[in-house]
Short mmCIF file of C-alpha atoms in Angstrom, two decimals:
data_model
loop_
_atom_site.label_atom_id
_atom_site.label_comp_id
_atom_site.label_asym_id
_atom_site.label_seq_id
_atom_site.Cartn_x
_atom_site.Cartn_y
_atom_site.Cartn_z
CA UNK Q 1229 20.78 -14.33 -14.08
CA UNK Q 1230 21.44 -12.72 -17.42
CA UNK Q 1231 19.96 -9.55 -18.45
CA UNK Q 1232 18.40 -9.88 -21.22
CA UNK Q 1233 17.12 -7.14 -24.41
CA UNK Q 1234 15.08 -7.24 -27.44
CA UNK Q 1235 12.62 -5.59 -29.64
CA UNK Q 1236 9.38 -7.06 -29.67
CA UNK Q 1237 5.73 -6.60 -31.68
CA UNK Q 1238 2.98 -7.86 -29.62
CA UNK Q 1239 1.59 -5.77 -31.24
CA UNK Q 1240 2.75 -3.33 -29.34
CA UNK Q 1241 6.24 -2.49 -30.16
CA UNK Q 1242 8.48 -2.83 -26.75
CA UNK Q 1243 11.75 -1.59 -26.44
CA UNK Q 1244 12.71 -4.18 -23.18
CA UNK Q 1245 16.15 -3.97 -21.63
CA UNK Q 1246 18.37 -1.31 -19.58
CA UNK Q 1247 19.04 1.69 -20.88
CA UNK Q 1248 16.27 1.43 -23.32
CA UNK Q 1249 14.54 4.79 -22.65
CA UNK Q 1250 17.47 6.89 -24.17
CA UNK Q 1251 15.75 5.44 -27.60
CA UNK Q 1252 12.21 7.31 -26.46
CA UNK Q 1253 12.56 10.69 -28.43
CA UNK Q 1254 13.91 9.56 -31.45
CA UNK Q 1255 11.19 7.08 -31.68
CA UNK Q 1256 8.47 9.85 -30.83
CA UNK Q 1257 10.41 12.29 -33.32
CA UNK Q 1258 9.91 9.19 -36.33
CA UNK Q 1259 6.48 9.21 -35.60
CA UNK Q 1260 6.07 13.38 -36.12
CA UNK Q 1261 5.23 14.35 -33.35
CA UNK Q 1262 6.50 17.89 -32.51
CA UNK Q 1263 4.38 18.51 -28.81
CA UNK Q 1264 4.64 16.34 -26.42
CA UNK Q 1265 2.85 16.13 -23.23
CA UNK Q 1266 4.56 13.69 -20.23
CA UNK Q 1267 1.89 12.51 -17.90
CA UNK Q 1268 3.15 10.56 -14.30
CA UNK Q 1269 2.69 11.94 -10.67
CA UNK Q 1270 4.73 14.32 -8.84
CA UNK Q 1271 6.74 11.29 -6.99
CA UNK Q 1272 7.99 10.14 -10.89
CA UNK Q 1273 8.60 13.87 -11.82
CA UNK Q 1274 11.60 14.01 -9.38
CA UNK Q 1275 13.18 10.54 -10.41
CA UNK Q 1276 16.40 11.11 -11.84
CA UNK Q 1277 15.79 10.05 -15.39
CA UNK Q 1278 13.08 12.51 -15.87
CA UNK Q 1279 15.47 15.88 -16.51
CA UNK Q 1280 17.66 14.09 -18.84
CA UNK Q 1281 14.16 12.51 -20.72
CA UNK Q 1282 12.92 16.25 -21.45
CA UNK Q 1283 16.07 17.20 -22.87
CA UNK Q 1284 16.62 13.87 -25.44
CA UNK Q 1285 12.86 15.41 -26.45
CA UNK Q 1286 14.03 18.89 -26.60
CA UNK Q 1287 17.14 17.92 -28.52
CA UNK Q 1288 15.00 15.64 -30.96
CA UNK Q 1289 12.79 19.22 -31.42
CA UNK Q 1290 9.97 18.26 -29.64
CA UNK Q 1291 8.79 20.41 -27.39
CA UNK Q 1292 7.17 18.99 -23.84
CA UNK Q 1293 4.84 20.14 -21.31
CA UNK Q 1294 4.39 18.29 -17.92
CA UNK Q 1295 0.95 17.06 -16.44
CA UNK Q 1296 1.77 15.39 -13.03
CA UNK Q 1297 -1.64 16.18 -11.25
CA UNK Q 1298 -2.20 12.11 -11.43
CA UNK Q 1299 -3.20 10.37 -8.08
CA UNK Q 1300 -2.53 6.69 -6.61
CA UNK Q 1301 -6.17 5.71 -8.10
CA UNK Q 1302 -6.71 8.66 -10.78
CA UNK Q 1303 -9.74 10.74 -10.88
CA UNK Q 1304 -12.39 11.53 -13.56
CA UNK Q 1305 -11.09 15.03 -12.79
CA UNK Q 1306 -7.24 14.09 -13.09
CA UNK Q 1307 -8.14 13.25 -16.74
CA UNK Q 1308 -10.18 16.34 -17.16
CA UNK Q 1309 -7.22 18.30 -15.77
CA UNK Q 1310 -5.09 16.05 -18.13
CA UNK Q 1311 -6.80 17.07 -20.61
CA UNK Q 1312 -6.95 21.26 -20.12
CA UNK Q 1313 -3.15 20.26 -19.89
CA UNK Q 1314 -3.02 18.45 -23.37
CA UNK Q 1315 -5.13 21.25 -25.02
CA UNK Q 1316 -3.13 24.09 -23.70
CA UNK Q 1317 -0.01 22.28 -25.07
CA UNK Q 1318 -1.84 21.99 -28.51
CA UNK Q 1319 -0.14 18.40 -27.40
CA UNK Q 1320 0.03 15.75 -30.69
CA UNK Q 1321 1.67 12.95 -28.61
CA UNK Q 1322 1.10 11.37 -25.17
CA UNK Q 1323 3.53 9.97 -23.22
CA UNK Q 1324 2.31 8.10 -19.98
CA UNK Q 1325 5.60 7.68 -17.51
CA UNK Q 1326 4.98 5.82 -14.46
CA UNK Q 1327 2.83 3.28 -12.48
CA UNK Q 1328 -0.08 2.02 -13.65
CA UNK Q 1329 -1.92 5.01 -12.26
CA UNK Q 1330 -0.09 7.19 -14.59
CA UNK Q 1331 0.09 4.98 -17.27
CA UNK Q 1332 -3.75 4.73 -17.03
CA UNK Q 1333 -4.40 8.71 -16.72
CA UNK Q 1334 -2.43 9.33 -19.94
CA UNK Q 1335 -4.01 6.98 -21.92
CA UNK Q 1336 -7.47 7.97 -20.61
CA UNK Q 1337 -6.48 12.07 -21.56
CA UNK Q 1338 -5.69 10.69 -24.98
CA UNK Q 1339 -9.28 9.38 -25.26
CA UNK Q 1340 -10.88 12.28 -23.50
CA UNK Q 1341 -9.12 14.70 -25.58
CA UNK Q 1342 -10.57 12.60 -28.71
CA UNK Q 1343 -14.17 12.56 -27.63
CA UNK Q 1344 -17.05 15.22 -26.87
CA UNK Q 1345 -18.31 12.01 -24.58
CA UNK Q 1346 -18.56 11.90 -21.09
CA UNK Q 1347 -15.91 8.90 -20.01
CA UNK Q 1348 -18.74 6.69 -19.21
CA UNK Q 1349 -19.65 6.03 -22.19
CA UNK Q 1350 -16.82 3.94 -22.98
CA UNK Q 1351 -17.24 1.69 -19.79
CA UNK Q 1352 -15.87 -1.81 -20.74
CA UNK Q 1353 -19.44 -3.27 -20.28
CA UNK Q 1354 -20.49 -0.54 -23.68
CA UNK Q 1355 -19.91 -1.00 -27.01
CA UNK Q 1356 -16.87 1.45 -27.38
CA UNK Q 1357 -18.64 4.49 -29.48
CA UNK Q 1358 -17.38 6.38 -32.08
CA UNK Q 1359 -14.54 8.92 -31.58
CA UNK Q 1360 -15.38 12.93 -32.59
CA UNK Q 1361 -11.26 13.63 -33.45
CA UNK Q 1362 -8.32 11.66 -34.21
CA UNK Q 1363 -7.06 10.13 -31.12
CA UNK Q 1364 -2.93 11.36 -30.55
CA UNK Q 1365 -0.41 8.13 -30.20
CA UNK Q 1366 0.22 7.07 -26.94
CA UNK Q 1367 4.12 6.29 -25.63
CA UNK Q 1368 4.18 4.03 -22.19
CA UNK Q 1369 7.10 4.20 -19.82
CA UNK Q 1370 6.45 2.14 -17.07
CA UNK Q 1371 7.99 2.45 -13.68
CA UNK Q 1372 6.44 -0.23 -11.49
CA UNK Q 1373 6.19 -4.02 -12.59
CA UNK Q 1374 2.39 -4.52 -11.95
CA UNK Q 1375 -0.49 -3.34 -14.08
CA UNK Q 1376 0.85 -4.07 -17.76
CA UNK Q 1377 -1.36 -0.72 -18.48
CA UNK Q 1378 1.36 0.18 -21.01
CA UNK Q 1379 0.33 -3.19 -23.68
CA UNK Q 1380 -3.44 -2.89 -22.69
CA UNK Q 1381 -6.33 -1.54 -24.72
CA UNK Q 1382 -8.15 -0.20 -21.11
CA UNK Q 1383 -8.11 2.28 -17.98
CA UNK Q 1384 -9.11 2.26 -14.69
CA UNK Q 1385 -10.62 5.40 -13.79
CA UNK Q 1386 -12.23 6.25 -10.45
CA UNK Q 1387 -15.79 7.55 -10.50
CA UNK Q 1388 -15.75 10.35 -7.64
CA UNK Q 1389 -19.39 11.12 -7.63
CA UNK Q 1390 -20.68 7.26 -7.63
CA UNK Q 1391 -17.41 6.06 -5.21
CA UNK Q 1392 -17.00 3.37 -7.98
CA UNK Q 1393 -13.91 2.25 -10.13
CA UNK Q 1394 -15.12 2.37 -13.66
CA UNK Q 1395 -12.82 0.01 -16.39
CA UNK Q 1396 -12.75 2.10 -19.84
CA UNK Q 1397 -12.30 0.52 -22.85
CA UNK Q 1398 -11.27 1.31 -26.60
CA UNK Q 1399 -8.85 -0.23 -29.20
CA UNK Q 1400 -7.01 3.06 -30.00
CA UNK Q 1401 -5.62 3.48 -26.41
CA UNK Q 1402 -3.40 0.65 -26.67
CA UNK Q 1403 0.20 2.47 -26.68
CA UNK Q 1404 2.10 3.01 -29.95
CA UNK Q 1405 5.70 1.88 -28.48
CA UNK Q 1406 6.33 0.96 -25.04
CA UNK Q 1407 9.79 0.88 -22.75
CA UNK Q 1408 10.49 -1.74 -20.31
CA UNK Q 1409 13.88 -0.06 -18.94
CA UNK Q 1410 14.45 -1.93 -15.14
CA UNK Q 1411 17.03 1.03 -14.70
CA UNK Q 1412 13.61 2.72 -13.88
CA UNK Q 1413 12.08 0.78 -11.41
CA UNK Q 1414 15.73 0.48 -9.04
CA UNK Q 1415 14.41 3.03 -6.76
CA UNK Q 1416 10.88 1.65 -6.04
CA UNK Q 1417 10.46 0.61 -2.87
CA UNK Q 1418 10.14 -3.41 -1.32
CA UNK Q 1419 6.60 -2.39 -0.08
CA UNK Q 1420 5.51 -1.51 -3.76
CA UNK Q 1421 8.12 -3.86 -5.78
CA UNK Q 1422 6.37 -6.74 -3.70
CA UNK Q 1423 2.58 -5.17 -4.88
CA UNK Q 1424 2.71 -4.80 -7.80
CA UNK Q 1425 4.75 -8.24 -8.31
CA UNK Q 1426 1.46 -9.84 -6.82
CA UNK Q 1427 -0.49 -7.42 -8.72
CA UNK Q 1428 1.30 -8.97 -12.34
CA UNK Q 1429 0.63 -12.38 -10.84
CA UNK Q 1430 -3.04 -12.20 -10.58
CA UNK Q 1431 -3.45 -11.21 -13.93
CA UNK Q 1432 -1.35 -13.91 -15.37
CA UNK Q 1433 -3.48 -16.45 -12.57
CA UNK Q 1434 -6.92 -15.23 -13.27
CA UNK Q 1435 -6.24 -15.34 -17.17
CA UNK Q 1436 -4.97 -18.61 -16.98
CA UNK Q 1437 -7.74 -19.88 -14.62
CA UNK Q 1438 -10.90 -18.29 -16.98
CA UNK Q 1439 -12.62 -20.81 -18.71
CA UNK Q 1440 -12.42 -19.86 -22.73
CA UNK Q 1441 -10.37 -21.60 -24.90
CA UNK Q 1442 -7.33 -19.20 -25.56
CA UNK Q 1443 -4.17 -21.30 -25.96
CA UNK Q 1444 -2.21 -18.08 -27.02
CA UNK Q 1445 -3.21 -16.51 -23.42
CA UNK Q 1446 -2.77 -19.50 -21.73
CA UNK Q 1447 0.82 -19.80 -23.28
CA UNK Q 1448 1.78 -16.17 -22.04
CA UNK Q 1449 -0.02 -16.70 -18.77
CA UNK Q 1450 2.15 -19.93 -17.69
CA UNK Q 1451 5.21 -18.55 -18.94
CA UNK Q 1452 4.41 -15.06 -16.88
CA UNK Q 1453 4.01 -16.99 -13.50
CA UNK Q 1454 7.17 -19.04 -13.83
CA UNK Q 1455 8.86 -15.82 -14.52
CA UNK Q 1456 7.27 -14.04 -11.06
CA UNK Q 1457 8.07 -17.39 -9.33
CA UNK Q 1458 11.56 -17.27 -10.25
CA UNK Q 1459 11.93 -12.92 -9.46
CA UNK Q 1460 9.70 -11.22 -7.47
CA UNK Q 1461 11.02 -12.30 -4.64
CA UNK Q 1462 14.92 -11.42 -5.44
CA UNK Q 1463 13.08 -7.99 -6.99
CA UNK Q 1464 12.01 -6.97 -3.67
CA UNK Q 1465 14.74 -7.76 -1.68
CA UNK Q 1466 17.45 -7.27 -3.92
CA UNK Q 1467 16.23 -4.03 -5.67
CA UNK Q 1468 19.24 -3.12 -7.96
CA UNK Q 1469 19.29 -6.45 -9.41
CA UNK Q 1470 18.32 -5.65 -13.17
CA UNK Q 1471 17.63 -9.24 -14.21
CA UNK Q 1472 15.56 -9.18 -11.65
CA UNK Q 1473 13.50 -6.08 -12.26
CA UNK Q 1474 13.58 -6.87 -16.20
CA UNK Q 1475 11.95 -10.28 -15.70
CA UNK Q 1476 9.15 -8.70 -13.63
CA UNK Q 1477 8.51 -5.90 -16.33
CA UNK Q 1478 8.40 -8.33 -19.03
CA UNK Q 1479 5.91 -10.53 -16.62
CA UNK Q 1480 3.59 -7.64 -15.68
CA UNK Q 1481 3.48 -6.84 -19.48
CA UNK Q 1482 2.67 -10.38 -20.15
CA UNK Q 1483 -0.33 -10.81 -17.97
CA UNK Q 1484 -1.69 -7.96 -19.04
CA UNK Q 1485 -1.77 -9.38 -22.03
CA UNK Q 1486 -2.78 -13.10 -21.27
CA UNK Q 1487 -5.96 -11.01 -19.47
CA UNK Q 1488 -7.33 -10.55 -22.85
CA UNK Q 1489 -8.61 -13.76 -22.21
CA UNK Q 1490 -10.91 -12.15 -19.00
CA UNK Q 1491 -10.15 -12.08 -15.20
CA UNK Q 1492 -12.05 -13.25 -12.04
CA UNK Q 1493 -13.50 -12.29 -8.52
CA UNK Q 1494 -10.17 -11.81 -7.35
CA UNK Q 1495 -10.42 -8.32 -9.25
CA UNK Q 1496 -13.85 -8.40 -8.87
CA UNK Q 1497 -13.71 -8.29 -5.06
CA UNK Q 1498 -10.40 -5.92 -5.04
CA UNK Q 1499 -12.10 -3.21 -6.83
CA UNK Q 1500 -14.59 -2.14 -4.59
CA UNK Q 1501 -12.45 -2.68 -1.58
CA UNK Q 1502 -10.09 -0.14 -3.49
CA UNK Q 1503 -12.39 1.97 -4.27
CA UNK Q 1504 -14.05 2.12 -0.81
CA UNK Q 1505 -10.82 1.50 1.29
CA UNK Q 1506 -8.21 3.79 -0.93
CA UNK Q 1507 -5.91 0.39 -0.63
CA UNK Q 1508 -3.43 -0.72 -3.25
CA UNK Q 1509 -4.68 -2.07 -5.84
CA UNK Q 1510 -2.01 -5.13 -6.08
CA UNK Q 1511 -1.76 -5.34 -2.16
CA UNK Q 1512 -5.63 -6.20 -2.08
CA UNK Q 1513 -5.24 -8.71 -4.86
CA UNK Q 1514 -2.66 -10.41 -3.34
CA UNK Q 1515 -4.88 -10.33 0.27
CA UNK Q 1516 -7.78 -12.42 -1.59
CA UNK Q 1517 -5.50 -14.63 -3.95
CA UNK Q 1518 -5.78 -17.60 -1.97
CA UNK Q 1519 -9.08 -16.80 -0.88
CA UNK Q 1520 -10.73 -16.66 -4.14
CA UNK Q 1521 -8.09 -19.81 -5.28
CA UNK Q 1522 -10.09 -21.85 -2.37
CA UNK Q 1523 -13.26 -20.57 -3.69
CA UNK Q 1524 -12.74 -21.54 -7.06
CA UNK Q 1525 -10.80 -25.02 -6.46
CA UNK Q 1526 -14.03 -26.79 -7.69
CA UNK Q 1527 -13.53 -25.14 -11.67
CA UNK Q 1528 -9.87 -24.51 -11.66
CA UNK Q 1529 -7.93 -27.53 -9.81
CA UNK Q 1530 -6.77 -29.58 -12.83
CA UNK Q 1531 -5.55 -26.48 -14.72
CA UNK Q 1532 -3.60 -25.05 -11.43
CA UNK Q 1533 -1.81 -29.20 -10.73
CA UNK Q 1534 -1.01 -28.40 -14.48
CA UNK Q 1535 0.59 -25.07 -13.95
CA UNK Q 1536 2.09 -25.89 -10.50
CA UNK Q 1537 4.34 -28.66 -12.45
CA UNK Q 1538 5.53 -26.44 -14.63
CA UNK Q 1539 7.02 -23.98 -11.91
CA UNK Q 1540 8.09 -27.05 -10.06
CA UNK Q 1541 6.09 -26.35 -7.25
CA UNK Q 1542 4.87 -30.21 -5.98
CA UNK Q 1543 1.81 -30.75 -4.22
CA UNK Q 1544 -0.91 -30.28 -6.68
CA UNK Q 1545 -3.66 -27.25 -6.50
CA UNK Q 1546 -2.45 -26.94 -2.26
CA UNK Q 1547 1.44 -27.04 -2.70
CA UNK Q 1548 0.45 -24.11 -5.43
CA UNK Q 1549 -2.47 -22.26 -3.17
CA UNK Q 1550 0.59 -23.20 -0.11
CA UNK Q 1551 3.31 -20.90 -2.46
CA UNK Q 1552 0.72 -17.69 -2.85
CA UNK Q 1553 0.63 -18.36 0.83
CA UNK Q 1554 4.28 -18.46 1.95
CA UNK Q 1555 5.13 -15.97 -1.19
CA UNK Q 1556 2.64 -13.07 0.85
CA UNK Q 1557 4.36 -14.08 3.84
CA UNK Q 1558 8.00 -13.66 2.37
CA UNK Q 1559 6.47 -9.83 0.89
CA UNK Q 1560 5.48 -9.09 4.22
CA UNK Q 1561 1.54 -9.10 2.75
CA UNK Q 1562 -1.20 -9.52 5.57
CA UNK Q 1563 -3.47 -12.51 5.52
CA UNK Q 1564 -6.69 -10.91 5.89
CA UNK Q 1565 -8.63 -7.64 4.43
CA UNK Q 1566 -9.02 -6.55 7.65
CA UNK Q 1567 -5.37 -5.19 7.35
CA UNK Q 1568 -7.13 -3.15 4.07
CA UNK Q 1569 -9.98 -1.54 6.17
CA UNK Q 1570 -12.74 -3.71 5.64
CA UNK Q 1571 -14.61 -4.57 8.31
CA UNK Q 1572 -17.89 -6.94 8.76
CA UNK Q 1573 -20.83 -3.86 8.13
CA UNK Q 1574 -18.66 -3.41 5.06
CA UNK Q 1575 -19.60 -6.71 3.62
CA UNK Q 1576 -23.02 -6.21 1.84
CA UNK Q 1577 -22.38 -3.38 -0.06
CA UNK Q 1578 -18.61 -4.92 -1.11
CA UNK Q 1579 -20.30 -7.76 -2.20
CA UNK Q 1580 -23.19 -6.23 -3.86
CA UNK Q 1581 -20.50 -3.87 -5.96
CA UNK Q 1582 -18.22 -6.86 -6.69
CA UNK Q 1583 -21.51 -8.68 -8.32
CA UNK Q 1584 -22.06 -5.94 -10.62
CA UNK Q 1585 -18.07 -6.08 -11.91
CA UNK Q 1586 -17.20 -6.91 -15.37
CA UNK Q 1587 -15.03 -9.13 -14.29
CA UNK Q 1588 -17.85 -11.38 -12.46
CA UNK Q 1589 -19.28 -13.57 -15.00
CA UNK Q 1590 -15.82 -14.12 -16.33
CA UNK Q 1591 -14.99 -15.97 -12.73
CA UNK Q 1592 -14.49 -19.91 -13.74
CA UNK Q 1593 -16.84 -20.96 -10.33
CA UNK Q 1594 -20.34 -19.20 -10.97
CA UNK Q 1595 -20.41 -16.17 -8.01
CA UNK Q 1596 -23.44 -14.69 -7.00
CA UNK Q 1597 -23.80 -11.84 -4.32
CA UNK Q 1598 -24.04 -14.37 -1.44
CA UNK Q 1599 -20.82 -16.38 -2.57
CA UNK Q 1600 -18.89 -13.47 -2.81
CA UNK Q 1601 -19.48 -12.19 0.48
CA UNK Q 1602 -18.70 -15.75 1.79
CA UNK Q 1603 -15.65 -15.49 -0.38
CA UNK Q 1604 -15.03 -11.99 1.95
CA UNK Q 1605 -16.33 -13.25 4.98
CA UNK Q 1606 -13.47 -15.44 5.01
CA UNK Q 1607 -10.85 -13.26 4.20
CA UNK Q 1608 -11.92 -10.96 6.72
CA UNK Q 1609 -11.25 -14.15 9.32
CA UNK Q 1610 -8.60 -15.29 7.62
CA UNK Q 1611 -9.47 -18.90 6.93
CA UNK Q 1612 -10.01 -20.70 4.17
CA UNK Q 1613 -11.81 -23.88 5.04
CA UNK Q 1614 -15.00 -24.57 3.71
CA UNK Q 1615 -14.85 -22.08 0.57
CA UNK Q 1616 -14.42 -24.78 -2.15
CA UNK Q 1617 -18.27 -26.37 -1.26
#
């Protein structure tokens, strides 16, 4: 497989190919910045690249502060601690380096840090008010293959108080530049190479499967699945192979954004179980894929025969809902939530929290309360017979 580089406007510029992140200063220096502050966890802090980042900053006379306080699913109060961070810096540059957690915090600490608001007010369901200061530019480094945080316009940021995952939107968080460098991602591990694979897939599924007219995002979203069909699995199991790794950056990137378009009660259903159940975020939307693929057979079956023959999968909407099958089984991905931490008292209020998601009416099979708890009924049994009536 050849490794492959370019420069592309999307319009986010993206630097894609290995060794790409040694252009990262002298790109923040052209844009003026003079303070920057790195957000990512403590896990990304002590990845080898890190040291040797700082210093191509310090040597392009920018001086950086660290703010690694981010969690798996990050707080209201990591971005308020982000943000005490970015002040005491007198920061006039973010740079988010990491999963899509971290990725997610520093954008949101750029918006906080622009806004007298409280964070809720920009919920994705809101129309995004005005800002009270200039918002800083935002540089993404990602180091996972999943979200596509670092081309999207929106964060995920956990609500402690109501136990709720709250989507944030606003047009001026969508990064400046972005890296995809696979020499990052060589150390992640099978478990979370394989989750957030499945977590790029569902976005580029779910896009694909909404029912709008959006040949651009349906273009991306085709062309992002036959990407993740042909890596993810040599990604996981073959972690130092950088074609490998740079096709699934490019693919995350891509459905994040082909999900432009909208996604479905796959991330409907994974958000509360998330939020409720501290799982992965990728590993849960992988659990309901075929689930909610059953579910929705009725809407989607024509487009999915149509995308199934162009990854050369035969057998029509089952040889493709077959693949997600055998694909989970190859990542070593359980079949039911039950492996999450669901269990059957859990259902109501799951269900009742998944109806209220943005993401709900965007589902291409109408899904009230009652179908989605069928829809997680089901997964908690682990069958799927009977979902498509």
């Amino acid at each position: 497989m050849t490794i492959l580089q370019g420069t592309w406007r999307f319009p986010t510029e993206v630097l894609a190919g290995p060794g790409r992140i040694g252009e990262l200063a002298a790109r923040a220096r052209d844009l003026g910045a003079r303070r920057a502050l790195l957000v990512s966890d403590a896990q990304v802090a002590k990845l080898p690249f890190f040291a040797p980042l700082e210093a191509g900053f310090a040597a392009a006379g920018i001086a950086t502060a660290r703010f690694t306080g981010t969690h798996p699913d990050p707080l209201a109060s990591d971005v308020a601690a982000g943000v005490a961070a970015f002040r005491a810096h007198e920061a006039d540059l973010v740079v988010a380096i990491g999963g899509g957690s971290a990725l997610d915090c520093g954008k949101t600490i750029a918006l906080a840090a622009a806004t007298d608001r409280p964070l809720w007010d920009f919920e994705i369901t809101l129309a995004a008010p005005a800002l009270d200061r200039a918002m800083v530019p935002i540089l993404a480094v990602p180091t996972t293959a999943g979200t596509g945080s670092e081309v999207g316009r929106a964060s995920v940021i956990t609500d402690e108080e109501a136990a709720r995952k709250v989507i944030l939107l606003h047009p001026q968080m969508l990064p400046r530049l972005v890296v995809l460098d696979p020499e990052l991602t060589i150390g992640l591990p099978a478990t979370l190479t394989a989750w957030t694979g499945m977590d790029a897939l569902a976005h580029n599924l779910e896009a694909y499967c909404i029912d709008a007219w959006h040949p651009m995002a349906d273009g991306v979203a085709v062309e992002g699945m036959r990407l993740i069909h042909g890596s993810l699995v040599t990604a996981t199991t073959d972690g130092r192979n950088l074609a490998a790794r740079g096709t699934m950056l490019a693919a995350a990137s891509m459905g994040a954004t082909a999900f432009q378009k909208g996604l479905g009660a796959i991330h409907s259903l994974s958000h509360p179980i998330g939020a409720h159940c501290h799982a992965h975020h990728g590993l849960t939307n992988a659990v309901l894929m075929p689930y909610v693929l059953e579910f929705n057979r009725p809407a989607i079956e024509p487009k999915i025969v149509q995308v199934a023959r162009c990854l050369g999968i035969g057998g029509g909407f089952e040889g493709f809902r077959d693949w997600v099958i055998d694909l989970r089984k190859a990542l070593g991905i359980p079949h039911t939530v039950e492996a999450l931490g669901v269990t059957a008292p859990m259902l109501d209020q799951l269900s009742e929290e998944a109806f209220r998601d943005p993401n709900t009416p965007d589902n291409p099979r109408p899904a009230d309360t009652a179908a989605l708890r069928r829809i997680l009924a089901a997964a908690l049994e682990g069958r799927l017979d009977g979902l498509s009536r």
